[in-house]
Short mmCIF file of N, CA and C in Angstrom, two decimals:
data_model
loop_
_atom_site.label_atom_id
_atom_site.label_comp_id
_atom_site.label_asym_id
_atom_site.label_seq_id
_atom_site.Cartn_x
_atom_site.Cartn_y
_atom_site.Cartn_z
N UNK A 1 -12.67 -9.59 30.29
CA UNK A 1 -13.83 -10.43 30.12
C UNK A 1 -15.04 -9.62 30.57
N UNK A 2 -15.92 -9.80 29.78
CA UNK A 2 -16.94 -8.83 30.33
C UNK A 2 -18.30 -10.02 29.86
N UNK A 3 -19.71 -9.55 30.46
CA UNK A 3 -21.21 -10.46 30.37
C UNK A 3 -21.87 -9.41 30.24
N UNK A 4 -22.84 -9.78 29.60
CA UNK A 4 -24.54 -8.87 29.64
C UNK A 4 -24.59 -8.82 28.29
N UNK A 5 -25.27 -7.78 27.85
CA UNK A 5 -25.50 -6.79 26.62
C UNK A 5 -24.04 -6.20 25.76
N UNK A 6 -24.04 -6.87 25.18
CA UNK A 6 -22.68 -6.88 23.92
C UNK A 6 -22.32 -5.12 23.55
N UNK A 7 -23.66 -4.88 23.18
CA UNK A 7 -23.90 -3.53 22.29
C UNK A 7 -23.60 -2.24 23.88
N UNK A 8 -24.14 -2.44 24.83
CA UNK A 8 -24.06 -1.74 26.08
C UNK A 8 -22.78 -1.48 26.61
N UNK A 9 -22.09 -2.65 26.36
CA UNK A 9 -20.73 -3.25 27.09
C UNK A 9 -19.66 -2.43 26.23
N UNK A 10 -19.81 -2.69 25.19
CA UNK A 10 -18.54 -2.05 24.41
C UNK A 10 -19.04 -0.70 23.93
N UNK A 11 -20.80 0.02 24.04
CA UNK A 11 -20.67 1.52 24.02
C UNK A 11 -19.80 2.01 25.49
N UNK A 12 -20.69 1.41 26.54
CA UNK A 12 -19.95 1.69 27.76
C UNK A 12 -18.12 2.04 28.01
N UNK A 13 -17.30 1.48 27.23
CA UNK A 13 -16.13 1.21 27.44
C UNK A 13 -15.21 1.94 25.99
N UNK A 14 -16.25 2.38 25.10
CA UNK A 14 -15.91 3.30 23.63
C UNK A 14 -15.73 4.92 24.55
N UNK A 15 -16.72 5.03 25.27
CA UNK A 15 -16.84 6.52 25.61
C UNK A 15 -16.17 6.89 27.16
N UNK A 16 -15.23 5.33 27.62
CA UNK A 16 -14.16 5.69 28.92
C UNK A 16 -12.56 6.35 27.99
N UNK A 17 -12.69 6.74 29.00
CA UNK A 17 -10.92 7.58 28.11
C UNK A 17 -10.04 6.30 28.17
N UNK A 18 -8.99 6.58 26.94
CA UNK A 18 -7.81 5.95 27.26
C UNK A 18 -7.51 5.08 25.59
N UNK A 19 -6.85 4.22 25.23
CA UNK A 19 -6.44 3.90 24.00
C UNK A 19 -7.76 3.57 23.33
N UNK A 20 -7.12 2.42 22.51
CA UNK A 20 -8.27 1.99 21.50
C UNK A 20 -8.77 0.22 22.12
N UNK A 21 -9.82 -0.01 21.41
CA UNK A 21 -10.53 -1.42 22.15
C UNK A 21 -9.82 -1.92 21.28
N UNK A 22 -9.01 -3.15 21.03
CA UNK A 22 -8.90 -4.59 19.90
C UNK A 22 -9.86 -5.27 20.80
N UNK A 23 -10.49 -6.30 19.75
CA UNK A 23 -11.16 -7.77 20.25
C UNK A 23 -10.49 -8.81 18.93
N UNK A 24 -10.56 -9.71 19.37
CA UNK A 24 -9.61 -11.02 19.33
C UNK A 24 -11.25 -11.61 19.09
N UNK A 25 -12.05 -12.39 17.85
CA UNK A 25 -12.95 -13.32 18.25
C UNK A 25 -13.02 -13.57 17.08
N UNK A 26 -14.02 -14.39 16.98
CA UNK A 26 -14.60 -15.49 16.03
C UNK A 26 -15.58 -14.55 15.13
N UNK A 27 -16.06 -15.46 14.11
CA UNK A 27 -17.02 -14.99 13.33
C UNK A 27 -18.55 -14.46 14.10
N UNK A 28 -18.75 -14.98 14.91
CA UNK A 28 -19.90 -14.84 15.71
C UNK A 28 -20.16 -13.09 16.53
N UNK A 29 -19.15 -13.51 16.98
CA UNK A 29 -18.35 -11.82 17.86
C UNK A 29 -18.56 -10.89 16.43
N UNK A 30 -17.65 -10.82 15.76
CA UNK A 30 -17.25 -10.05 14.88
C UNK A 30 -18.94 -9.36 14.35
N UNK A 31 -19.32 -10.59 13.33
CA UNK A 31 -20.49 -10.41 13.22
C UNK A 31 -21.81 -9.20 13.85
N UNK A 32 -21.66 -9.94 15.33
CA UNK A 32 -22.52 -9.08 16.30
C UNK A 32 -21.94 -7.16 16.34
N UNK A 33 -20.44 -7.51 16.51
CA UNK A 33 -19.90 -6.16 16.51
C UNK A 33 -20.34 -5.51 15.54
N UNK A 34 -20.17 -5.88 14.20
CA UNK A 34 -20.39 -5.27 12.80
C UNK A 34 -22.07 -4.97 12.84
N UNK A 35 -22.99 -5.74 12.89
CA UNK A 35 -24.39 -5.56 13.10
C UNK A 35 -24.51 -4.39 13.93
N UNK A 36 -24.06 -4.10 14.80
CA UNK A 36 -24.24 -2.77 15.80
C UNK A 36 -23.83 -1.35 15.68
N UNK A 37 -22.80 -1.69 14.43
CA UNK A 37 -22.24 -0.66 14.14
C UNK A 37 -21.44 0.06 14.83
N UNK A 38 -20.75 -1.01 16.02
CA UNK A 38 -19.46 -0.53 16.36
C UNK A 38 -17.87 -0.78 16.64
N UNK A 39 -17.86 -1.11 15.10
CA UNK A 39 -16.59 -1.53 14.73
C UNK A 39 -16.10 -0.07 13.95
N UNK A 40 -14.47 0.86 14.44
CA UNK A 40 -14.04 1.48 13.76
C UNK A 40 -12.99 1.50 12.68
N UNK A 41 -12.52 -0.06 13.18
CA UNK A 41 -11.79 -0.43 12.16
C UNK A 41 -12.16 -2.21 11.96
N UNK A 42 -11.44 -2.76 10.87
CA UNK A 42 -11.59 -4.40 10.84
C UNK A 42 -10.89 -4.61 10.10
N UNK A 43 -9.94 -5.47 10.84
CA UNK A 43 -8.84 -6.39 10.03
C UNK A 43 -9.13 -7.20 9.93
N UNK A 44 -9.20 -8.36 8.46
CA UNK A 44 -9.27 -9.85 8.57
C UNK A 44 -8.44 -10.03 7.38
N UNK A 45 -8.07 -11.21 7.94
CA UNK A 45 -7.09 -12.54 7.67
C UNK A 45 -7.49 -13.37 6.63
N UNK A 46 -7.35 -13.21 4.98
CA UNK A 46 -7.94 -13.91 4.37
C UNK A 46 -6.98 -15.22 3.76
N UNK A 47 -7.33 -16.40 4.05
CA UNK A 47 -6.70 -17.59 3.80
C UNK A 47 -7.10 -18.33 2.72
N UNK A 48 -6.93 -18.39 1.53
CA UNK A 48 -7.50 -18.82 0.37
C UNK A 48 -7.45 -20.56 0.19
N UNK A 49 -7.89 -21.43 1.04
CA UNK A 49 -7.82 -22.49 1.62
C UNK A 49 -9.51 -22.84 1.10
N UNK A 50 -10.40 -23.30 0.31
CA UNK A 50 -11.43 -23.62 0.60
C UNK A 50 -11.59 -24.87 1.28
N UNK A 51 -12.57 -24.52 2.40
CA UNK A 51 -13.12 -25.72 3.66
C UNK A 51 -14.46 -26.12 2.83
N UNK A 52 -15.23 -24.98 2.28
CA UNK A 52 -16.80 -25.34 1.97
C UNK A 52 -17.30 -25.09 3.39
N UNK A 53 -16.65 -25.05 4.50
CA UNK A 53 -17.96 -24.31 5.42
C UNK A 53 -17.29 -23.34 6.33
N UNK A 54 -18.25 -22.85 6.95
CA UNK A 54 -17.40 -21.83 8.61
C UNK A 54 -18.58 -21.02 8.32
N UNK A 55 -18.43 -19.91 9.30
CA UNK A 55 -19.43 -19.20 9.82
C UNK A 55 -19.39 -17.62 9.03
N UNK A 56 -20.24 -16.78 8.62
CA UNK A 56 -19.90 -15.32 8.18
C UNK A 56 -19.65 -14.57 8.85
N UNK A 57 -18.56 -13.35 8.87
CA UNK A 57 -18.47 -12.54 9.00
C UNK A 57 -19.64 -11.29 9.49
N UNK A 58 -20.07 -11.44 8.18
CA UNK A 58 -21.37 -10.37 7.64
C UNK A 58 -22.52 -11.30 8.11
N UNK A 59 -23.51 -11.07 8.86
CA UNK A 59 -24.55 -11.48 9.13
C UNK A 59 -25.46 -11.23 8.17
N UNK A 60 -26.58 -12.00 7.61
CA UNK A 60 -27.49 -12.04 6.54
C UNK A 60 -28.53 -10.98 7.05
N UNK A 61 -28.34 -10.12 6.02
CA UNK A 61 -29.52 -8.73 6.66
C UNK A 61 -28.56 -7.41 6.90
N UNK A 62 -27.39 -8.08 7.35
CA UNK A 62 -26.46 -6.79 7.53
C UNK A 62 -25.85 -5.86 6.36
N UNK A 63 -26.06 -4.43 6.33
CA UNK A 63 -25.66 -3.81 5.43
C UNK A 63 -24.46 -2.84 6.24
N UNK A 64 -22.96 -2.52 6.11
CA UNK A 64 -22.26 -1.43 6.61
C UNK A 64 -21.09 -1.51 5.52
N UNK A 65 -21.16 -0.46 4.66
CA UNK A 65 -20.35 -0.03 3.93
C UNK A 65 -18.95 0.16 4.60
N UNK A 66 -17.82 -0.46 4.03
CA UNK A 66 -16.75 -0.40 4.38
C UNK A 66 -15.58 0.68 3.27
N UNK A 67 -14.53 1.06 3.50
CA UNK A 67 -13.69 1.66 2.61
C UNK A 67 -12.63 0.85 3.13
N UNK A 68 -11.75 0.13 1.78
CA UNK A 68 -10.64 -0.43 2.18
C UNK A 68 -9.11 0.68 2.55
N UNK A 69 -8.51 0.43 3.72
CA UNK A 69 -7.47 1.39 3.84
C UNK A 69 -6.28 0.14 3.53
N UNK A 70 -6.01 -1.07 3.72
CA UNK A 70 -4.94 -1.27 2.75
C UNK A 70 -5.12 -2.79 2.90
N UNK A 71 -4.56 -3.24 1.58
CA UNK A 71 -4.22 -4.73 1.39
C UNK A 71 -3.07 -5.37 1.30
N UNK A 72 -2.65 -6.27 2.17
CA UNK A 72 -1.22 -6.69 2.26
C UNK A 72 -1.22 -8.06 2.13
N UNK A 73 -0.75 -8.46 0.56
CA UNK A 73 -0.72 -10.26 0.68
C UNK A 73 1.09 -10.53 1.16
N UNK A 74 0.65 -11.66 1.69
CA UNK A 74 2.18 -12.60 2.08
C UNK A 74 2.34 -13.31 1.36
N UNK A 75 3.57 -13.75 1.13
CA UNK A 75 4.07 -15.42 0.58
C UNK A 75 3.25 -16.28 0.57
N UNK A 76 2.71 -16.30 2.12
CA UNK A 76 2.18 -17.69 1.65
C UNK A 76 0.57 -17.87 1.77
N UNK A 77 0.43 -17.13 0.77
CA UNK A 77 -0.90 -16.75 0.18
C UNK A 77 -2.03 -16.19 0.74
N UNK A 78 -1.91 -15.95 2.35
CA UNK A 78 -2.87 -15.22 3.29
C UNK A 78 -2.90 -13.77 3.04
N UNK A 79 -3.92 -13.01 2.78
CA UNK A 79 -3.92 -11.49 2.60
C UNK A 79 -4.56 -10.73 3.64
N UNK A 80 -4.17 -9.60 4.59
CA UNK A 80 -4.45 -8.94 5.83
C UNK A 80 -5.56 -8.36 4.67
N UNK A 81 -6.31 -7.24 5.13
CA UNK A 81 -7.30 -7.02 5.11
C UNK A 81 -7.67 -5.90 5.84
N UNK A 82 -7.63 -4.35 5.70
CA UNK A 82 -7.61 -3.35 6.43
C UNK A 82 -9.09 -3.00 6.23
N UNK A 83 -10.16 -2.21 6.87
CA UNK A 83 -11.05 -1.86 6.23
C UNK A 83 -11.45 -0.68 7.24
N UNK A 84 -12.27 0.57 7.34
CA UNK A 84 -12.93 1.13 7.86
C UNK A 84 -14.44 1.80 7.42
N UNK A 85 -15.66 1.89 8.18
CA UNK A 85 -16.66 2.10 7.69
C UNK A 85 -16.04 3.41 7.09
N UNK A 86 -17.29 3.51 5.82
CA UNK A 86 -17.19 4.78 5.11
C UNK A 86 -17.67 5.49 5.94
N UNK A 87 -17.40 6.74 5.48
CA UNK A 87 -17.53 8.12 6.26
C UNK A 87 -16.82 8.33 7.90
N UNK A 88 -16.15 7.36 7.48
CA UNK A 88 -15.52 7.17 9.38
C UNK A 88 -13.78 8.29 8.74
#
C-alpha cells in the first residue's frame, strides 16, 4: 500500500532492484498508470457482456501506442489481452 504522488511512487519503486511491479486495480488506477507512461506491460480481461456503462481504461486525451504480444480467448467467451507499448 503506498499514498502521495502515483507517478513518484511507482518511478520510485521501477528503479529499486528486484522483480517486476504487478498492480491489481480498477479502471481509474490503470488509466492514471497508462497516462504516465508507466506501464511495461498490460493485460486485460475482455468480457463481451454489454453493461452500457463502466469507466475507461484509456483516459480521453490519452495517446500510448500499444503492440499486441498475444491474444488468448476461453470458452467462455472472455479474451486475455497481452499488450506492450511500442518500441518497448
Amino acid at each position: 500500500m503506498a499514498n502521495g504522488d502515483l507517478t513518484k511512487t511507482v518511478t520510485d519503486l521501477k528503479n529499486q532492484p528486484g522483480g517486476d511491479l504487478i498492480v491489481y486495480g480498477g479502471a481509474t488506477l490503470a488509466a492514471a498508470l497508462i497516462a504516465a507512461e508507466l506501464i511495461d506491460e498490460l493485460h486485460l480481461f475482455v468480457n463481451p457482456t454489454a453493461i452500457g456503462t463502466g469507466l475507461p481504461v484509456f483516459a480521453p486525451g490519452t495517446y500510448q501506442p500499444l503492440r499486441t504480444v498475444a491474444a488468448t480467448p476461453f470458452e467462455c467467451g472472455i479474451t486475455a489481452l497481452h499488450y506492450a507499448p511500442k518500441g518497448a
